[in-house]
């Protein structure tokens, strides 16, 4: 089957603004994924096409992009889910470095701002810090994040106000705020109680719909909002 | 499409909520103005009331009622999710329920407002 592929291209050394380029690619809709199409274009038609990818199996999260108007991982979307006409653009709301590669520095600096690591100053036990199954269940969902930025870059609140910490940072904060072994929940809640923290969420659900890991992101954001109010941070 | 992004139910719910919110605020400004006219310029106030009672004014009034009703129903949906985050799993279903209530409550109200146009 022939696929009509349109890709939003941008080379900062050549172009003043992004432009669409079209490619016709032969593909097997049952077997091929968007990433296979991109490889075919790069290897057989235009070697200058630039995009990120690493594991190619939906684990590393490096090939998130805007595919037919929705943020998805190129390695997880099969062609049979999309049809013959496909458009691909870089993640919206993030500065484009080249073609489908976006600058993730702002995204990661917001992630770092919520301290996405275990804080525990108590005496280190001889073996692991144990946790009950029920306590672990509180953070089951939010541990699944692969930091692909699909959620944050799909959020209209983030497009309007890039200072917004964004769904991904809140999800990763949630993972430690509700971790019974952690001792810095109040600090994280204070950071997220800022005007550019959780209150910018408008329950639009783009983040939840875009997450390739199926994380219930809006629910996690609202749980953090409730924790802020209950602890009166 | 907004910012190249396909509009789903969640984005539509938010867009309608924002548009109806701004429209309601504009009406409140108009309402403060017309009440002010009642004391300062009764003639103009009466003219404005006549406009409200005209067919076009009644269509605008119906639109205002629709905006108020949607904003209230979707606002209740958001409040439910704010208090019980687990309800976010049913956000789509709740939005469709909003529309069912919107139609069920909105049609009789629209009929009451619009029927003088047909002399009913």
GROMACS .gro file of C-alpha atoms in nm:
model
  353
    1UNK     CA    1   0.000   0.000   0.000
    2UNK     CA    2   0.122   0.351  -0.082
    3UNK     CA    3   0.115   0.603   0.200
    4UNK     CA    4   0.098   0.980   0.140
    5UNK     CA    5   0.319   1.119   0.410
    6UNK     CA    6   0.342   1.491   0.493
    7UNK     CA    7   0.615   1.600   0.729
    8UNK     CA    8   0.664   1.945   0.877
    9UNK     CA    9   1.030   2.022   0.802
   10UNK     CA   10   1.251   2.293   0.946
   11UNK     CA   11   1.623   2.346   0.905
   12UNK     CA   12   1.736   2.647   1.114
   13UNK     CA   13   2.036   2.701   0.881
   14UNK     CA   14   1.818   2.718   0.567
   15UNK     CA   15   1.456   2.795   0.653
   16UNK     CA   16   1.293   3.102   0.803
   17UNK     CA   17   0.986   2.904   0.909
   18UNK     CA   18   0.868   2.542   0.900
   19UNK     CA   19   0.717   2.406   0.576
   20UNK     CA   20   0.541   2.086   0.471
   21UNK     CA   21   0.710   1.831   0.246
   22UNK     CA   22   0.532   1.533   0.091
   23UNK     CA   23   0.662   1.180   0.039
   24UNK     CA   24   0.506   0.868  -0.110
   25UNK     CA   25   0.618   0.557   0.076
   26UNK     CA   26   0.544   0.191   0.009
   27UNK     CA   27   0.439   0.020   0.332
   28UNK     CA   28   0.267  -0.282   0.483
   29UNK     CA   29  -0.022  -0.147   0.696
   30UNK     CA   30  -0.039  -0.459   0.912
   31UNK     CA   31   0.331  -0.469   0.997
   32UNK     CA   32   0.472  -0.118   0.964
   33UNK     CA   33   0.466   0.158   1.221
   34UNK     CA   34   0.518   0.532   1.172
   35UNK     CA   35   0.881   0.488   1.274
   36UNK     CA   36   0.930   0.241   0.984
   37UNK     CA   37   0.796   0.505   0.744
   38UNK     CA   38   1.032   0.768   0.883
   39UNK     CA   39   1.324   0.527   0.846
   40UNK     CA   40   1.223   0.454   0.487
   41UNK     CA   41   1.210   0.826   0.404
   42UNK     CA   42   1.545   0.892   0.571
   43UNK     CA   43   1.727   0.588   0.428
   44UNK     CA   44   1.575   0.582   0.080
   45UNK     CA   45   1.451   0.930  -0.012
   46UNK     CA   46   1.590   1.214   0.197
   47UNK     CA   47   1.882   1.159   0.432
   48UNK     CA   48   1.847   1.508   0.579
   49UNK     CA   49   1.523   1.421   0.763
   50UNK     CA   50   1.597   1.448   1.134
   51UNK     CA   51   1.412   1.279   1.419
   52UNK     CA   52   1.489   1.116   1.754
   53UNK     CA   53   1.446   0.747   1.824
   54UNK     CA   54   1.626   0.499   2.039
   55UNK     CA   55   1.469   0.174   2.161
   56UNK     CA   56   1.191   0.172   1.896
   57UNK     CA   57   0.967  -0.030   2.129
   58UNK     CA   58   0.774   0.230   2.329
   59UNK     CA   59   1.003   0.227   2.631
   60UNK     CA   60   1.252   0.513   2.591
   61UNK     CA   61   0.995   0.775   2.483
   62UNK     CA   62   1.231   0.956   2.246
   63UNK     CA   63   1.016   0.944   1.930
   64UNK     CA   64   0.707   1.129   2.051
   65UNK     CA   65   0.563   1.351   1.777
   66UNK     CA   66   0.238   1.499   1.650
   67UNK     CA   67   0.087   1.232   1.425
   68UNK     CA   68  -0.242   1.310   1.250
   69UNK     CA   69  -0.318   1.580   1.506
   70UNK     CA   70  -0.240   1.381   1.821
   71UNK     CA   71   0.078   1.328   2.021
   72UNK     CA   72   0.192   0.968   1.996
   73UNK     CA   73   0.507   0.758   1.988
   74UNK     CA   74   0.610   0.687   1.628
   75UNK     CA   75   0.722   0.337   1.730
   76UNK     CA   76   0.386   0.243   1.882
   77UNK     CA   77   0.142   0.351   1.610
   78UNK     CA   78   0.071   0.096   1.338
   79UNK     CA   79  -0.029   0.226   0.995
   80UNK     CA   80  -0.359   0.036   1.002
   81UNK     CA   81  -0.464   0.267   1.287
   82UNK     CA   82  -0.423   0.575   1.065
   83UNK     CA   83  -0.506   0.518   0.699
   84UNK     CA   84  -0.334   0.626   0.377
   85UNK     CA   85  -0.282   0.997   0.450
   86UNK     CA   86  -0.056   1.076   0.739
   87UNK     CA   87   0.079   1.407   0.867
   88UNK     CA   88   0.369   1.429   1.108
   89UNK     CA   89   0.489   1.739   1.293
   90UNK     CA   90   0.713   1.800   1.595
   91UNK     CA   91   0.557   1.810   1.943
   92UNK     CA   92   0.357   2.133   1.974
   93UNK     CA   93   0.453   2.403   2.222
   94UNK     CA   94   0.823   2.311   2.238
   95UNK     CA   95   1.099   2.495   2.044
   96UNK     CA   96   1.197   2.307   1.727
   97UNK     CA   97   1.567   2.228   1.690
   98UNK     CA   98   1.539   2.065   1.347
   99UNK     CA   99   1.255   1.884   1.165
  100UNK     CA  100   1.093   1.658   1.427
  101UNK     CA  101   1.350   1.721   1.700
  102UNK     CA  102   1.238   1.959   1.976
  103UNK     CA  103   1.438   2.123   2.253
  104UNK     CA  104   1.355   1.928   2.569
  105UNK     CA  105   1.566   2.138   2.808
  106UNK     CA  106   1.270   2.344   2.937
  107UNK     CA  107   1.071   2.026   2.985
  108UNK     CA  108   1.347   1.859   3.187
  109UNK     CA  109   1.421   2.170   3.396
  110UNK     CA  110   1.055   2.168   3.509
  111UNK     CA  111   1.086   1.801   3.588
  112UNK     CA  112   1.397   1.869   3.798
  113UNK     CA  113   1.213   2.149   3.983
  114UNK     CA  114   0.979   1.897   4.154
  115UNK     CA  115   1.264   1.681   4.288
  116UNK     CA  116   1.181   1.359   4.102
  117UNK     CA  117   1.385   1.135   4.329
  118UNK     CA  118   1.343   0.964   4.666
  119UNK     CA  119   1.424   1.186   4.964
  120UNK     CA  120   1.474   0.997   5.288
  121UNK     CA  121   1.716   1.118   5.553
  122UNK     CA  122   1.648   0.839   5.804
  123UNK     CA  123   1.906   0.571   5.884
  124UNK     CA  124   1.961   0.347   5.584
  125UNK     CA  125   1.825   0.000   5.666
  126UNK     CA  126   2.039  -0.311   5.626
  127UNK     CA  127   1.819  -0.425   5.338
  128UNK     CA  128   1.566  -0.243   5.120
  129UNK     CA  129   1.310   0.012   5.245
  130UNK     CA  130   1.003  -0.209   5.255
  131UNK     CA  131   0.661  -0.106   5.136
  132UNK     CA  132   0.323  -0.281   5.154
  133UNK     CA  133   0.139  -0.377   4.836
  134UNK     CA  134  -0.137  -0.130   4.926
  135UNK     CA  135   0.114   0.155   4.963
  136UNK     CA  136   0.278   0.061   4.635
  137UNK     CA  137  -0.060   0.066   4.463
  138UNK     CA  138  -0.089   0.440   4.535
  139UNK     CA  139   0.194   0.511   4.291
  140UNK     CA  140   0.153   0.218   4.051
  141UNK     CA  141   0.017   0.437   3.773
  142UNK     CA  142   0.254   0.731   3.795
  143UNK     CA  143   0.570   0.515   3.806
  144UNK     CA  144   0.501   0.424   3.443
  145UNK     CA  145   0.602   0.764   3.299
  146UNK     CA  146   0.875   0.747   3.032
  147UNK     CA  147   0.922   1.126   3.000
  148UNK     CA  148   0.830   1.140   2.632
  149UNK     CA  149   0.665   1.486   2.678
  150UNK     CA  150   0.352   1.381   2.487
  151UNK     CA  151   0.133   1.498   2.776
  152UNK     CA  152   0.293   1.834   2.850
  153UNK     CA  153   0.314   1.932   2.483
  154UNK     CA  154  -0.052   1.838   2.423
  155UNK     CA  155  -0.176   2.068   2.700
  156UNK     CA  156  -0.346   2.395   2.588
  157UNK     CA  157  -0.264   2.549   2.928
  158UNK     CA  158   0.106   2.482   2.856
  159UNK     CA  159   0.076   2.627   2.502
  160UNK     CA  160  -0.076   2.945   2.648
  161UNK     CA  161   0.163   2.967   2.943
  162UNK     CA  162   0.495   2.788   2.888
  163UNK     CA  163   0.589   2.864   3.252
  164UNK     CA  164   0.326   2.605   3.359
  165UNK     CA  165   0.514   2.315   3.519
  166UNK     CA  166   0.309   2.076   3.303
  167UNK     CA  167   0.148   1.734   3.341
  168UNK     CA  168   0.470   1.528   3.316
  169UNK     CA  169   0.640   1.708   3.608
  170UNK     CA  170   0.323   1.675   3.819
  171UNK     CA  171   0.297   1.303   3.739
  172UNK     CA  172   0.658   1.252   3.849
  173UNK     CA  173   0.599   1.460   4.161
  174UNK     CA  174   0.289   1.248   4.235
  175UNK     CA  175   0.504   0.936   4.212
  176UNK     CA  176   0.712   1.056   4.511
  177UNK     CA  177   0.451   1.262   4.701
  178UNK     CA  178   0.242   0.948   4.754
  179UNK     CA  179   0.544   0.720   4.806
  180UNK     CA  180   0.525   0.619   5.175
  181UNK     CA  181   0.906   0.594   5.192
  182UNK     CA  182   0.960   0.955   5.086
  183UNK     CA  183   0.998   1.248   5.327
  184UNK     CA  184   0.984   1.553   5.098
  185UNK     CA  185   0.616   1.553   4.998
  186UNK     CA  186   0.548   1.890   5.164
  187UNK     CA  187   0.836   2.054   4.974
  188UNK     CA  188   0.705   1.923   4.641
  189UNK     CA  189   0.350   2.027   4.726
  190UNK     CA  190   0.475   2.376   4.806
  191UNK     CA  191   0.646   2.395   4.466
  192UNK     CA  192   0.330   2.274   4.292
  193UNK     CA  193   0.104   2.512   4.486
  194UNK     CA  194   0.265   2.798   4.290
  195UNK     CA  195   0.054   2.992   4.036
  196UNK     CA  196   0.232   2.801   3.759
  197UNK     CA  197   0.179   2.469   3.937
  198UNK     CA  198  -0.122   2.238   3.947
  199UNK     CA  199  -0.381   2.519   3.939
  200UNK     CA  200  -0.318   2.579   3.569
  201UNK     CA  201  -0.478   2.243   3.487
  202UNK     CA  202  -0.816   2.299   3.319
  203UNK     CA  203  -0.917   1.931   3.313
  204UNK     CA  204  -0.897   1.923   2.933
  205UNK     CA  205  -0.775   1.559   2.927
  206UNK     CA  206  -0.542   1.601   2.625
  207UNK     CA  207  -0.261   1.473   2.848
  208UNK     CA  208  -0.450   1.161   2.954
  209UNK     CA  209  -0.550   1.088   2.594
  210UNK     CA  210  -0.195   1.141   2.465
  211UNK     CA  211  -0.006   0.931   2.722
  212UNK     CA  212   0.140   0.626   2.545
  213UNK     CA  213   0.159   0.443   2.880
  214UNK     CA  214  -0.209   0.498   2.962
  215UNK     CA  215  -0.134   0.692   3.281
  216UNK     CA  216  -0.445   0.858   3.427
  217UNK     CA  217  -0.270   1.195   3.430
  218UNK     CA  218  -0.564   1.426   3.502
  219UNK     CA  219  -0.657   1.209   3.800
  220UNK     CA  220  -0.298   1.231   3.929
  221UNK     CA  221  -0.298   1.612   3.890
  222UNK     CA  222  -0.626   1.642   4.082
  223UNK     CA  223  -0.495   1.411   4.356
  224UNK     CA  224  -0.195   1.641   4.398
  225UNK     CA  225  -0.431   1.945   4.409
  226UNK     CA  226  -0.630   1.774   4.685
  227UNK     CA  227  -0.314   1.693   4.879
  228UNK     CA  228  -0.214   2.061   4.864
  229UNK     CA  229  -0.551   2.163   5.008
  230UNK     CA  230  -0.568   1.889   5.272
  231UNK     CA  231  -0.219   1.963   5.403
  232UNK     CA  232  -0.279   2.339   5.361
  233UNK     CA  233   0.063   2.389   5.203
  234UNK     CA  234  -0.762   2.189   1.513
  235UNK     CA  235  -0.592   2.416   1.766
  236UNK     CA  236  -0.214   2.451   1.739
  237UNK     CA  237  -0.229   2.162   1.489
  238UNK     CA  238  -0.393   1.945   1.755
  239UNK     CA  239  -0.712   1.751   1.689
  240UNK     CA  240  -0.999   1.863   1.910
  241UNK     CA  241  -1.144   1.585   2.126
  242UNK     CA  242  -1.432   1.585   2.374
  243UNK     CA  243  -1.218   1.718   2.659
  244UNK     CA  244  -1.089   2.012   2.457
  245UNK     CA  245  -1.438   2.085   2.324
  246UNK     CA  246  -1.583   2.078   2.677
  247UNK     CA  247  -1.317   2.326   2.788
  248UNK     CA  248  -1.361   2.551   2.481
  249UNK     CA  249  -1.740   2.573   2.529
  250UNK     CA  250  -1.685   2.640   2.899
  251UNK     CA  251  -1.444   2.924   2.826
  252UNK     CA  252  -1.659   3.078   2.548
  253UNK     CA  253  -1.977   3.058   2.760
  254UNK     CA  254  -1.786   3.203   3.058
  255UNK     CA  255  -1.669   3.506   2.859
  256UNK     CA  256  -2.020   3.550   2.712
  257UNK     CA  257  -2.179   3.541   3.060
  258UNK     CA  258  -1.929   3.799   3.183
  259UNK     CA  259  -2.015   4.026   2.888
  260UNK     CA  260  -2.384   3.988   2.973
  261UNK     CA  261  -2.318   4.084   3.336
  262UNK     CA  262  -2.144   4.404   3.211
  263UNK     CA  263  -2.445   4.477   2.987
  264UNK     CA  264  -2.683   4.405   3.276
  265UNK     CA  265  -2.500   4.647   3.508
  266UNK     CA  266  -2.521   4.907   3.230
  267UNK     CA  267  -2.895   4.863   3.165
  268UNK     CA  268  -2.979   4.877   3.537
  269UNK     CA  269  -2.773   5.198   3.554
  270UNK     CA  270  -2.987   5.337   3.268
  271UNK     CA  271  -3.306   5.273   3.468
  272UNK     CA  272  -3.208   5.558   3.699
  273UNK     CA  273  -3.009   5.783   3.468
  274UNK     CA  274  -3.199   5.760   3.138
  275UNK     CA  275  -3.541   5.589   3.168
  276UNK     CA  276  -3.626   5.651   2.801
  277UNK     CA  277  -3.319   5.469   2.677
  278UNK     CA  278  -3.382   5.196   2.936
  279UNK     CA  279  -3.731   5.139   2.794
  280UNK     CA  280  -3.589   5.127   2.441
  281UNK     CA  281  -3.340   4.865   2.553
  282UNK     CA  282  -3.616   4.656   2.713
  283UNK     CA  283  -3.811   4.678   2.387
  284UNK     CA  284  -3.504   4.548   2.205
  285UNK     CA  285  -3.478   4.257   2.454
  286UNK     CA  286  -3.842   4.174   2.374
  287UNK     CA  287  -3.787   4.187   1.996
  288UNK     CA  288  -3.737   3.861   1.800
  289UNK     CA  289  -3.360   3.922   1.769
  290UNK     CA  290  -3.339   4.012   2.140
  291UNK     CA  291  -3.520   3.689   2.229
  292UNK     CA  292  -3.276   3.486   2.017
  293UNK     CA  293  -2.990   3.652   2.207
  294UNK     CA  294  -3.167   3.578   2.536
  295UNK     CA  295  -3.200   3.212   2.436
  296UNK     CA  296  -2.830   3.201   2.352
  297UNK     CA  297  -2.754   3.351   2.693
  298UNK     CA  298  -2.971   3.085   2.859
  299UNK     CA  299  -2.786   2.813   2.663
  300UNK     CA  300  -2.450   2.956   2.772
  301UNK     CA  301  -2.558   2.975   3.138
  302UNK     CA  302  -2.697   2.622   3.132
  303UNK     CA  303  -2.389   2.470   2.968
  304UNK     CA  304  -2.151   2.660   3.200
  305UNK     CA  305  -2.346   2.543   3.506
  306UNK     CA  306  -2.366   2.178   3.398
  307UNK     CA  307  -2.002   2.150   3.285
  308UNK     CA  308  -1.897   2.343   3.596
  309UNK     CA  309  -2.077   2.081   3.808
  310UNK     CA  310  -1.891   1.810   3.612
  311UNK     CA  311  -1.557   1.978   3.688
  312UNK     CA  312  -1.649   2.017   4.058
  313UNK     CA  313  -1.731   1.645   4.079
  314UNK     CA  314  -1.386   1.560   3.938
  315UNK     CA  315  -1.215   1.815   4.166
  316UNK     CA  316  -1.366   1.658   4.478
  317UNK     CA  317  -1.340   1.295   4.361
  318UNK     CA  318  -1.041   1.264   4.122
  319UNK     CA  319  -1.130   0.902   4.053
  320UNK     CA  320  -1.435   1.035   3.864
  321UNK     CA  321  -1.199   1.159   3.590
  322UNK     CA  322  -1.236   0.804   3.452
  323UNK     CA  323  -1.597   0.894   3.368
  324UNK     CA  324  -1.530   1.245   3.234
  325UNK     CA  325  -1.659   1.162   2.885
  326UNK     CA  326  -1.974   0.993   3.012
  327UNK     CA  327  -2.038   1.288   3.246
  328UNK     CA  328  -1.997   1.528   2.954
  329UNK     CA  329  -2.257   1.338   2.751
  330UNK     CA  330  -2.489   1.339   3.054
  331UNK     CA  331  -2.442   1.719   3.063
  332UNK     CA  332  -2.566   1.736   2.705
  333UNK     CA  333  -2.869   1.517   2.778
  334UNK     CA  334  -2.966   1.746   3.068
  335UNK     CA  335  -2.884   2.050   2.852
  336UNK     CA  336  -3.130   1.941   2.583
  337UNK     CA  337  -3.396   1.822   2.832
  338UNK     CA  338  -3.387   2.149   3.031
  339UNK     CA  339  -3.293   2.382   2.746
  340UNK     CA  340  -3.571   2.306   2.498
  341UNK     CA  341  -3.862   2.397   2.732
  342UNK     CA  342  -3.682   2.714   2.845
  343UNK     CA  343  -3.604   2.812   2.483
  344UNK     CA  344  -3.969   2.751   2.397
  345UNK     CA  345  -4.087   2.982   2.677
  346UNK     CA  346  -3.849   3.259   2.567
  347UNK     CA  347  -3.910   3.227   2.194
  348UNK     CA  348  -4.284   3.155   2.175
  349UNK     CA  349  -4.391   3.526   2.167
  350UNK     CA  350  -4.211   3.549   1.830
  351UNK     CA  351  -4.476   3.318   1.682
  352UNK     CA  352  -4.750   3.478   1.889
  353UNK     CA  353  -4.799   3.154   2.087
   0.00000   0.00000   0.00000
